Amino acid sequence: MPKLTINNMTVEAEEGTTILQAAKKININIPTLCYMQNFEPIGACRVCLVEVEGIRDPVASCSTPIKEGMKVYTNSKMAREARKLVVELLLSEHEGDCQLCDRNEDCELQSLAQEMGIKLIRYQGEKSRRILDESTPALVRDSAKCINCRRCVTVCNLIQGVGSIFPQGRGFKTYIGPAFNGTLDSVTCVQCGQCAAVCPVGAISERDQIDEVWKAIDNPNKFVVVQTAPAIRAALGECFDYEPGTLVTGKMVTALRKIGFDAVFDTNFTADLTIIEEGTELLTRLKKALVEKDKNVALPMLTSCSPGWINYAESFFPQILPNISTCKSPQQMFGAVAKTFYAEKIGRKPEDMVVVSVMPCTAKKYEAQRPEMNSSGYQDVDIVLTTRELGRMIRQAGLDFDQLEDGVMDSPLGQSSGAADIFGNTGGVMEAALRTVYEIVTGKDFPFPKLHVTPIAGLQGVKEASVKIESTVPDWDFLKGVELKVAVVHGLSNVKKLMEKIISGEATYHFIEVMCCPGGCIGGGGQPRLTDDKVRNARISALYREDEGKKLRKSHENPDIKKIYEEFLKKPLGEKSHELLHTHYHAQEKI
Amino acid sequence: MKEATCACNENVSEGELFERLDKFLLEYKDRPGGLIPILQYAQAIFGYLPEKVLKYVSTKLDKPYSEVAGVVSFYSFFSTHPRGKYLIRVCLGTACYVRGGKEILDAVKKDLKIDVGETTQDRLFSLEVGRCFGACGLAPVILVNENVHRRVKPSKVNEILGAYRGGTGDEQ
């Protein structure tokens, strides 16, 4: 192993380690704007320059491998000045209207400029050309703020395998965007917002809908309800400098109430509802396949909660659409139930209701405005905020988040099981489904320790498990002896590989959980920045803690779920369910 | 790479051009770095790179359209607009630049009344900028299709172009 010195401290690291990584080992931080965990460095931003003895010019530490006897100085005059110059040059072409930028005080370039003590932009020249792209419901892009770091290109092409954006042109005129500087709506984009989640500056952000929410709250004729996705409670705290993985469910509820929502509900409730509907759908498909020997029944069944995945499937794998559960996502089920069942209960007309959701996701903004999502005759969900937007809204409301007391969600759409909490992480929907399906079929307690199916937990891209059904209650005796094979996949490039295997017949399962973003919703495109694996793991364990802390841990045991079937829906996959809780998909052209 | 010639003077249908492209794709699509030769071939037979062709190549190679467009827009050699009978490339590489390439470019622009990337109304000339043709000793140079014009002066531009207008350009 090569041994070198960095700032006169000796460090030894494996062959192929970069200077940046070796420095990290001895707690020396070198700034960078383009570096991305788990990916080959591309050396695009040049911010990580350091001095190496014997080399005339500073070198990019992210892409320079260490060598035996190398002497590196990260803080010499040469290194400091070189880095400062690079940041000054970036600032010279960056449209820095910081006060008006939604990344103000959350901007990596701004922080670097501050850290380096840059008080003056010495170079005044041509700015990057501004192409403002507001063509999609989810994302807004502003090329004038782009520093060409290419992190978004890496996530879009390598992690998600979608490839909506790529560097166009060259030199000063290089523009990161869709083909020939087009708008995002002119190409296939799944709206997952992973690009917005890694952008170091304000070049890609979610479409800000905070004002629309205020407007609804300010309107006395509107009854405004809010739902929060499972993944919000494990991440919202980060907007207020809490450690990643801090659960803030109670404070979040109080904040929403103080902002002025008329009722504070939980998407978790409809996550439980999803499990009942989706679980029944799976069992129905299995019955058709195993008992009625129906060759046309599409198996494996694939989950449908993730709108980024649905967008991806519609464009990239239209042949797999029959396999996707017809269940709407919990967000959309909530909207449909709120504007029918709940509206009736409180004596309101659906047109007077405004359903707001807080999601870790930008694709949810797209999903909400799909034309088919209007079960009450009105759009199921009216406005979708990301976790980041809620964080900003709480500040706008002048709330001291830290001082808020814990609140409890309202009834009847607020109570949920622990199974719903884990909908927010990879493996969670599957585990929640198995807890219910197993108990319905066998009539026995789910046999996993702490109810966790550990082989499908964690950040590995594709995971699988199987559950042997030894005995059954009479209704489901056709499943006796069946080994239920399931898989869990997240990150669309992993999804692509798995779907290819499913289509070719190389892999066979009964049921697959698919989540668009790495780590699942806790790593969604609308979550506080910056999400790396450490943050993902912290948020995931927070959701498991939330689950374990509840008495109620299985969707089918949620008393409010039982009630909504008794009073309103009657039975899973029944007529009312079909009308309100299920949907269909359309193949889209891939561009 | 296989020789490919522009098919604009042949009476070939678009379908036939796509058939030719398909044959070429078959050979190159699994080669690493195959995209550029494919684009060169496509441009050679179609005369330029229409959107339809680029989307077709992107689908066939299973490469994102944004990446194909990124490559096309990176290299000045590629054009997404139909070109005139004669493509003029004025070299602005280092040697030509210091020996007055910029002035040559201005003279050509003025003469043809078009900007870089455009084509004259009569579809006779298109104008592009080049980044070194490897003829620095002859700087400044312009290329008209395959013909190299050496040590060009702004005052000579009209004469050079005039010969092409009169049909004797290739003999210069």
PDB file of C-alpha atoms in Angstrom, chain A residues 6-204:
ATOM      1  CA  ILE A   6      -0.703  15.062   3.392  1.00  0.00           C
ATOM      2  CA  ASN A   7       0.092  18.296   5.191  1.00  0.00           C
ATOM      3  CA  ASN A   8       3.095  16.452   6.675  1.00  0.00           C
ATOM      4  CA  MET A   9       0.897  13.759   8.185  1.00  0.00           C
ATOM      5  CA  THR A  10       1.656  10.247   7.033  1.00  0.00           C
ATOM      6  CA  VAL A  11      -1.175   8.241   5.586  1.00  0.00           C
ATOM      7  CA  GLU A  12      -1.283   4.837   4.007  1.00  0.00           C
ATOM      8  CA  ALA A  13      -4.044   3.760   1.698  1.00  0.00           C
ATOM      9  CA  GLU A  14      -4.793   1.178  -0.920  1.00  0.00           C
ATOM     10  CA  GLU A  15      -3.490   1.435  -4.446  1.00  0.00           C
ATOM     11  CA  GLY A  16      -5.951   3.417  -6.554  1.00  0.00           C
ATOM     12  CA  THR A  17      -7.165   5.566  -3.663  1.00  0.00           C
ATOM     13  CA  THR A  18      -7.427   9.219  -4.665  1.00  0.00           C
ATOM     14  CA  ILE A  19      -5.816  12.070  -2.756  1.00  0.00           C
ATOM     15  CA  LEU A  20      -9.290  13.264  -1.763  1.00  0.00           C
ATOM     16  CA  GLN A  21     -10.171   9.889  -0.243  1.00  0.00           C
ATOM     17  CA  ALA A  22      -6.818   9.538   1.509  1.00  0.00           C
ATOM     18  CA  ALA A  23      -7.226  13.013   3.000  1.00  0.00           C
ATOM     19  CA  LYS A  24     -10.661  12.080   4.283  1.00  0.00           C
ATOM     20  CA  LYS A  25      -9.099   9.147   6.147  1.00  0.00           C
ATOM     21  CA  ILE A  26      -7.089  11.551   8.269  1.00  0.00           C
ATOM     22  CA  ASN A  27     -10.000  14.002   8.604  1.00  0.00           C
ATOM     23  CA  ILE A  28      -8.742  16.548   6.140  1.00  0.00           C
ATOM     24  CA  ASN A  29     -11.619  17.996   4.235  1.00  0.00           C
ATOM     25  CA  ILE A  30     -11.030  19.122   0.665  1.00  0.00           C
ATOM     26  CA  PRO A  31     -13.977  21.006  -0.839  1.00  0.00           C
ATOM     27  CA  THR A  32     -15.563  19.762  -4.042  1.00  0.00           C
ATOM     28  CA  LEU A  33     -18.684  20.554  -6.032  1.00  0.00           C
ATOM     29  CA  CYS A  34     -18.818  17.677  -8.492  1.00  0.00           C
ATOM     30  CA  TYR A  35     -17.735  14.663  -6.447  1.00  0.00           C
ATOM     31  CA  MET A  36     -20.353  11.975  -5.979  1.00  0.00           C
ATOM     32  CA  GLN A  37     -20.195   9.057  -3.624  1.00  0.00           C
ATOM     33  CA  ASN A  38     -19.934   5.640  -5.327  1.00  0.00           C
ATOM     34  CA  PHE A  39     -19.000   7.111  -8.726  1.00  0.00           C
ATOM     35  CA  GLU A  40     -15.827   7.586 -10.681  1.00  0.00           C
ATOM     36  CA  PRO A  41     -14.624  11.144 -10.177  1.00  0.00           C
ATOM     37  CA  ILE A  42     -14.953  13.306 -13.266  1.00  0.00           C
ATOM     38  CA  GLY A  43     -12.844  16.280 -12.210  1.00  0.00           C
ATOM     39  CA  ALA A  44     -15.341  18.740 -13.671  1.00  0.00           C
ATOM     40  CA  CYS A  45     -15.501  21.485 -11.062  1.00  0.00           C
ATOM     41  CA  ARG A  46     -11.765  21.835 -10.258  1.00  0.00           C
ATOM     42  CA  VAL A  47     -12.583  23.019  -6.744  1.00  0.00           C
ATOM     43  CA  CYS A  48     -10.612  20.225  -5.071  1.00  0.00           C
ATOM     44  CA  LEU A  49      -7.194  21.456  -6.254  1.00  0.00           C
ATOM     45  CA  VAL A  50      -4.212  20.700  -4.014  1.00  0.00           C
ATOM     46  CA  GLU A  51      -0.455  21.118  -4.276  1.00  0.00           C
ATOM     47  CA  VAL A  52       1.735  18.093  -4.879  1.00  0.00           C
ATOM     48  CA  GLU A  53       5.458  18.527  -4.383  1.00  0.00           C
ATOM     49  CA  GLY A  54       7.337  18.196  -7.648  1.00  0.00           C
ATOM     50  CA  ILE A  55       4.331  18.968  -9.825  1.00  0.00           C
ATOM     51  CA  ARG A  56       4.261  22.472 -11.198  1.00  0.00           C
ATOM     52  CA  ASP A  57       0.519  23.058 -11.274  1.00  0.00           C
ATOM     53  CA  PRO A  58      -2.120  22.197  -8.683  1.00  0.00           C
ATOM     54  CA  VAL A  59      -3.869  18.854  -9.268  1.00  0.00           C
ATOM     55  CA  ALA A  60      -7.498  17.820  -8.847  1.00  0.00           C
ATOM     56  CA  SER A  61      -7.447  15.653  -5.732  1.00  0.00           C
ATOM     57  CA  CYS A  62     -10.679  13.848  -6.594  1.00  0.00           C
ATOM     58  CA  SER A  63      -9.197  12.222  -9.668  1.00  0.00           C
ATOM     59  CA  THR A  64      -5.488  11.915  -8.817  1.00  0.00           C
ATOM     60  CA  PRO A  65      -4.487   8.546  -7.401  1.00  0.00           C
ATOM     61  CA  ILE A  66      -1.978   8.484  -4.560  1.00  0.00           C
ATOM     62  CA  LYS A  67       1.626   7.389  -5.115  1.00  0.00           C
ATOM     63  CA  GLU A  68       4.342   6.136  -2.801  1.00  0.00           C
ATOM     64  CA  GLY A  69       6.255   9.035  -1.293  1.00  0.00           C
ATOM     65  CA  MET A  70       3.862  11.698  -2.589  1.00  0.00           C
ATOM     66  CA  LYS A  71       3.871  14.932  -0.608  1.00  0.00           C
ATOM     67  CA  VAL A  72       0.520  16.670  -0.727  1.00  0.00           C
ATOM     68  CA  TYR A  73      -0.341  20.067   0.677  1.00  0.00           C
ATOM     69  CA  THR A  74      -3.998  20.925   0.859  1.00  0.00           C
ATOM     70  CA  ASN A  75      -3.521  24.196   2.654  1.00  0.00           C
ATOM     71  CA  SER A  76      -0.421  25.728   1.121  1.00  0.00           C
ATOM     72  CA  LYS A  77      -0.598  29.171  -0.431  1.00  0.00           C
ATOM     73  CA  MET A  78      -0.645  27.619  -3.882  1.00  0.00           C
ATOM     74  CA  ALA A  79      -3.504  25.240  -3.024  1.00  0.00           C
ATOM     75  CA  ARG A  80      -5.585  27.870  -1.268  1.00  0.00           C
ATOM     76  CA  GLU A  81      -5.158  30.410  -4.010  1.00  0.00           C
ATOM     77  CA  ALA A  82      -5.847  27.908  -6.757  1.00  0.00           C
ATOM     78  CA  ARG A  83      -9.101  26.806  -5.154  1.00  0.00           C
ATOM     79  CA  LYS A  84     -10.160  30.344  -4.478  1.00  0.00           C
ATOM     80  CA  LEU A  85      -9.497  31.298  -8.076  1.00  0.00           C
ATOM     81  CA  VAL A  86     -11.629  28.418  -9.312  1.00  0.00           C
ATOM     82  CA  VAL A  87     -14.517  29.467  -7.085  1.00  0.00           C
ATOM     83  CA  GLU A  88     -14.127  33.078  -8.184  1.00  0.00           C
ATOM     84  CA  LEU A  89     -14.302  31.984 -11.809  1.00  0.00           C
ATOM     85  CA  LEU A  90     -17.389  29.893 -11.117  1.00  0.00           C
ATOM     86  CA  LEU A  91     -18.980  32.896  -9.420  1.00  0.00           C
ATOM     87  CA  SER A  92     -18.098  35.114 -12.365  1.00  0.00           C
ATOM     88  CA  GLU A  93     -20.378  33.211 -14.711  1.00  0.00           C
ATOM     89  CA  HIS A  94     -22.974  32.131 -12.143  1.00  0.00           C
ATOM     90  CA  GLU A  95     -26.146  34.217 -12.007  1.00  0.00           C
ATOM     91  CA  GLY A  96     -25.940  34.784  -8.294  1.00  0.00           C
ATOM     92  CA  ASP A  97     -29.214  36.357  -7.286  1.00  0.00           C
ATOM     93  CA  CYS A  98     -28.812  34.669  -3.924  1.00  0.00           C
ATOM     94  CA  GLN A  99     -31.465  36.633  -2.050  1.00  0.00           C
ATOM     95  CA  LEU A 100     -34.095  35.442  -4.516  1.00  0.00           C
ATOM     96  CA  CYS A 101     -32.807  31.911  -4.907  1.00  0.00           C
ATOM     97  CA  ASP A 102     -34.521  29.029  -3.149  1.00  0.00           C
ATOM     98  CA  ARG A 103     -31.077  27.654  -2.363  1.00  0.00           C
ATOM     99  CA  ASN A 104     -30.103  30.723  -0.328  1.00  0.00           C
ATOM    100  CA  GLU A 105     -28.314  29.437   2.771  1.00  0.00           C
ATOM    101  CA  ASP A 106     -28.544  25.906   1.372  1.00  0.00           C
ATOM    102  CA  CYS A 107     -26.127  26.356  -1.534  1.00  0.00           C
ATOM    103  CA  GLU A 108     -22.785  24.619  -1.795  1.00  0.00           C
ATOM    104  CA  LEU A 109     -21.281  27.346  -3.971  1.00  0.00           C
ATOM    105  CA  GLN A 110     -22.444  30.064  -1.620  1.00  0.00           C
ATOM    106  CA  SER A 111     -20.996  28.211   1.395  1.00  0.00           C
ATOM    107  CA  LEU A 112     -17.682  27.738  -0.381  1.00  0.00           C
ATOM    108  CA  ALA A 113     -17.469  31.412  -1.299  1.00  0.00           C
ATOM    109  CA  GLN A 114     -18.161  32.242   2.314  1.00  0.00           C
ATOM    110  CA  GLU A 115     -15.633  29.745   3.651  1.00  0.00           C
ATOM    111  CA  MET A 116     -12.975  31.114   1.341  1.00  0.00           C
ATOM    112  CA  GLY A 117     -13.702  34.660   2.382  1.00  0.00           C
ATOM    113  CA  ILE A 118     -14.493  35.865  -1.131  1.00  0.00           C
ATOM    114  CA  LYS A 119     -15.763  39.416  -0.760  1.00  0.00           C
ATOM    115  CA  LEU A 120     -15.465  40.583  -4.320  1.00  0.00           C
ATOM    116  CA  ILE A 121     -16.032  38.995  -7.682  1.00  0.00           C
ATOM    117  CA  ARG A 122     -12.893  40.141  -9.431  1.00  0.00           C
ATOM    118  CA  TYR A 123     -13.834  38.907 -12.859  1.00  0.00           C
ATOM    119  CA  GLN A 124     -16.813  40.455 -14.548  1.00  0.00           C
ATOM    120  CA  GLY A 125     -17.577  38.861 -17.845  1.00  0.00           C
ATOM    121  CA  GLU A 126     -20.161  37.010 -19.791  1.00  0.00           C
ATOM    122  CA  LYS A 127     -22.669  35.107 -17.664  1.00  0.00           C
ATOM    123  CA  SER A 128     -24.035  31.693 -18.482  1.00  0.00           C
ATOM    124  CA  ARG A 129     -27.000  31.929 -20.792  1.00  0.00           C
ATOM    125  CA  ARG A 130     -30.338  31.781 -19.002  1.00  0.00           C
ATOM    126  CA  ILE A 131     -32.716  29.145 -20.285  1.00  0.00           C
ATOM    127  CA  LEU A 132     -35.549  28.867 -17.820  1.00  0.00           C
ATOM    128  CA  ASP A 133     -37.341  25.549 -18.147  1.00  0.00           C
ATOM    129  CA  GLU A 134     -40.679  25.460 -16.385  1.00  0.00           C
ATOM    130  CA  SER A 135     -42.204  22.938 -18.743  1.00  0.00           C
ATOM    131  CA  THR A 136     -42.948  20.171 -16.246  1.00  0.00           C
ATOM    132  CA  PRO A 137     -45.195  20.069 -13.180  1.00  0.00           C
ATOM    133  CA  ALA A 138     -42.388  18.838 -10.958  1.00  0.00           C
ATOM    134  CA  LEU A 139     -39.114  20.545 -11.824  1.00  0.00           C
ATOM    135  CA  VAL A 140     -37.790  23.964 -12.692  1.00  0.00           C
ATOM    136  CA  ARG A 141     -34.381  24.434 -14.329  1.00  0.00           C
ATOM    137  CA  ASP A 142     -32.370  27.612 -14.618  1.00  0.00           C
ATOM    138  CA  SER A 143     -29.255  27.283 -16.740  1.00  0.00           C
ATOM    139  CA  ALA A 144     -27.896  30.654 -15.602  1.00  0.00           C
ATOM    140  CA  LYS A 145     -27.216  29.168 -12.180  1.00  0.00           C
ATOM    141  CA  CYS A 146     -25.703  25.941 -13.501  1.00  0.00           C
ATOM    142  CA  ILE A 147     -22.007  25.457 -12.805  1.00  0.00           C
ATOM    143  CA  ASN A 148     -21.684  22.441 -15.141  1.00  0.00           C
ATOM    144  CA  CYS A 149     -20.658  20.096 -12.328  1.00  0.00           C
ATOM    145  CA  ARG A 150     -22.574  17.253 -14.023  1.00  0.00           C
ATOM    146  CA  ARG A 151     -23.838  15.622 -10.830  1.00  0.00           C
ATOM    147  CA  CYS A 152     -27.342  15.678 -12.337  1.00  0.00           C
ATOM    148  CA  VAL A 153     -26.020  14.017 -15.477  1.00  0.00           C
ATOM    149  CA  THR A 154     -24.525  11.234 -13.363  1.00  0.00           C
ATOM    150  CA  VAL A 155     -27.736  10.549 -11.425  1.00  0.00           C
ATOM    151  CA  CYS A 156     -29.982  10.804 -14.448  1.00  0.00           C
ATOM    152  CA  ASN A 157     -27.844   8.566 -16.650  1.00  0.00           C
ATOM    153  CA  LEU A 158     -26.078   6.180 -14.302  1.00  0.00           C
ATOM    154  CA  ILE A 159     -28.243   5.865 -11.188  1.00  0.00           C
ATOM    155  CA  GLN A 160     -31.627   6.218 -12.841  1.00  0.00           C
ATOM    156  CA  GLY A 161     -30.683   5.096 -16.365  1.00  0.00           C
ATOM    157  CA  VAL A 162     -33.155   7.591 -17.815  1.00  0.00           C
ATOM    158  CA  GLY A 163     -30.807   9.971 -19.611  1.00  0.00           C
ATOM    159  CA  SER A 164     -33.082  12.990 -19.987  1.00  0.00           C
ATOM    160  CA  ILE A 165     -30.179  15.356 -19.588  1.00  0.00           C
ATOM    161  CA  PHE A 166     -26.631  15.431 -20.896  1.00  0.00           C
ATOM    162  CA  PRO A 167     -24.101  18.174 -21.670  1.00  0.00           C
ATOM    163  CA  GLN A 168     -25.075  19.900 -24.917  1.00  0.00           C
ATOM    164  CA  GLY A 169     -22.665  21.955 -26.984  1.00  0.00           C
ATOM    165  CA  ARG A 170     -19.195  22.723 -25.739  1.00  0.00           C
ATOM    166  CA  GLY A 171     -16.876  25.245 -24.176  1.00  0.00           C
ATOM    167  CA  PHE A 172     -18.408  28.255 -22.493  1.00  0.00           C
ATOM    168  CA  LYS A 173     -21.701  27.495 -24.192  1.00  0.00           C
ATOM    169  CA  THR A 174     -21.993  24.038 -22.651  1.00  0.00           C
ATOM    170  CA  TYR A 175     -25.509  23.616 -21.383  1.00  0.00           C
ATOM    171  CA  ILE A 176     -26.672  20.748 -19.207  1.00  0.00           C
ATOM    172  CA  GLY A 177     -30.093  19.744 -20.368  1.00  0.00           C
ATOM    173  CA  PRO A 178     -32.261  17.719 -22.710  1.00  0.00           C
ATOM    174  CA  ALA A 179     -31.324  17.166 -26.350  1.00  0.00           C
ATOM    175  CA  PHE A 180     -30.489  20.364 -28.268  1.00  0.00           C
ATOM    176  CA  ASN A 181     -31.335  22.602 -25.305  1.00  0.00           C
ATOM    177  CA  GLY A 182     -34.978  21.532 -25.405  1.00  0.00           C
ATOM    178  CA  THR A 183     -37.327  21.576 -22.464  1.00  0.00           C
ATOM    179  CA  LEU A 184     -37.809  18.640 -20.122  1.00  0.00           C
ATOM    180  CA  ASP A 185     -41.329  17.986 -21.362  1.00  0.00           C
ATOM    181  CA  SER A 186     -39.974  17.386 -24.866  1.00  0.00           C
ATOM    182  CA  VAL A 187     -38.088  14.288 -23.731  1.00  0.00           C
ATOM    183  CA  THR A 188     -38.726  11.312 -21.485  1.00  0.00           C
ATOM    184  CA  CYS A 189     -38.197  12.460 -17.912  1.00  0.00           C
ATOM    185  CA  VAL A 190     -39.662  10.474 -15.016  1.00  0.00           C
ATOM    186  CA  GLN A 191     -39.719  13.621 -12.832  1.00  0.00           C
ATOM    187  CA  CYS A 192     -37.998  11.783  -9.980  1.00  0.00           C
ATOM    188  CA  GLY A 193     -36.064  14.924  -9.070  1.00  0.00           C
ATOM    189  CA  GLN A 194     -32.869  13.057  -8.203  1.00  0.00           C
ATOM    190  CA  CYS A 195     -31.144  15.760 -10.271  1.00  0.00           C
ATOM    191  CA  ALA A 196     -32.632  18.432  -8.023  1.00  0.00           C
ATOM    192  CA  ALA A 197     -31.536  16.462  -4.975  1.00  0.00           C
ATOM    193  CA  VAL A 198     -27.863  16.500  -5.981  1.00  0.00           C
ATOM    194  CA  CYS A 199     -27.622  19.953  -7.559  1.00  0.00           C
ATOM    195  CA  PRO A 200     -25.122  21.965  -5.502  1.00  0.00           C
ATOM    196  CA  VAL A 201     -26.725  25.266  -6.556  1.00  0.00           C
ATOM    197  CA  GLY A 202     -30.150  26.486  -7.610  1.00  0.00           C
ATOM    198  CA  ALA A 203     -30.017  25.233 -11.183  1.00  0.00           C
ATOM    199  CA  ILE A 204     -32.581  22.446 -10.708  1.00  0.00           C
TER     200      ILE A 204
END
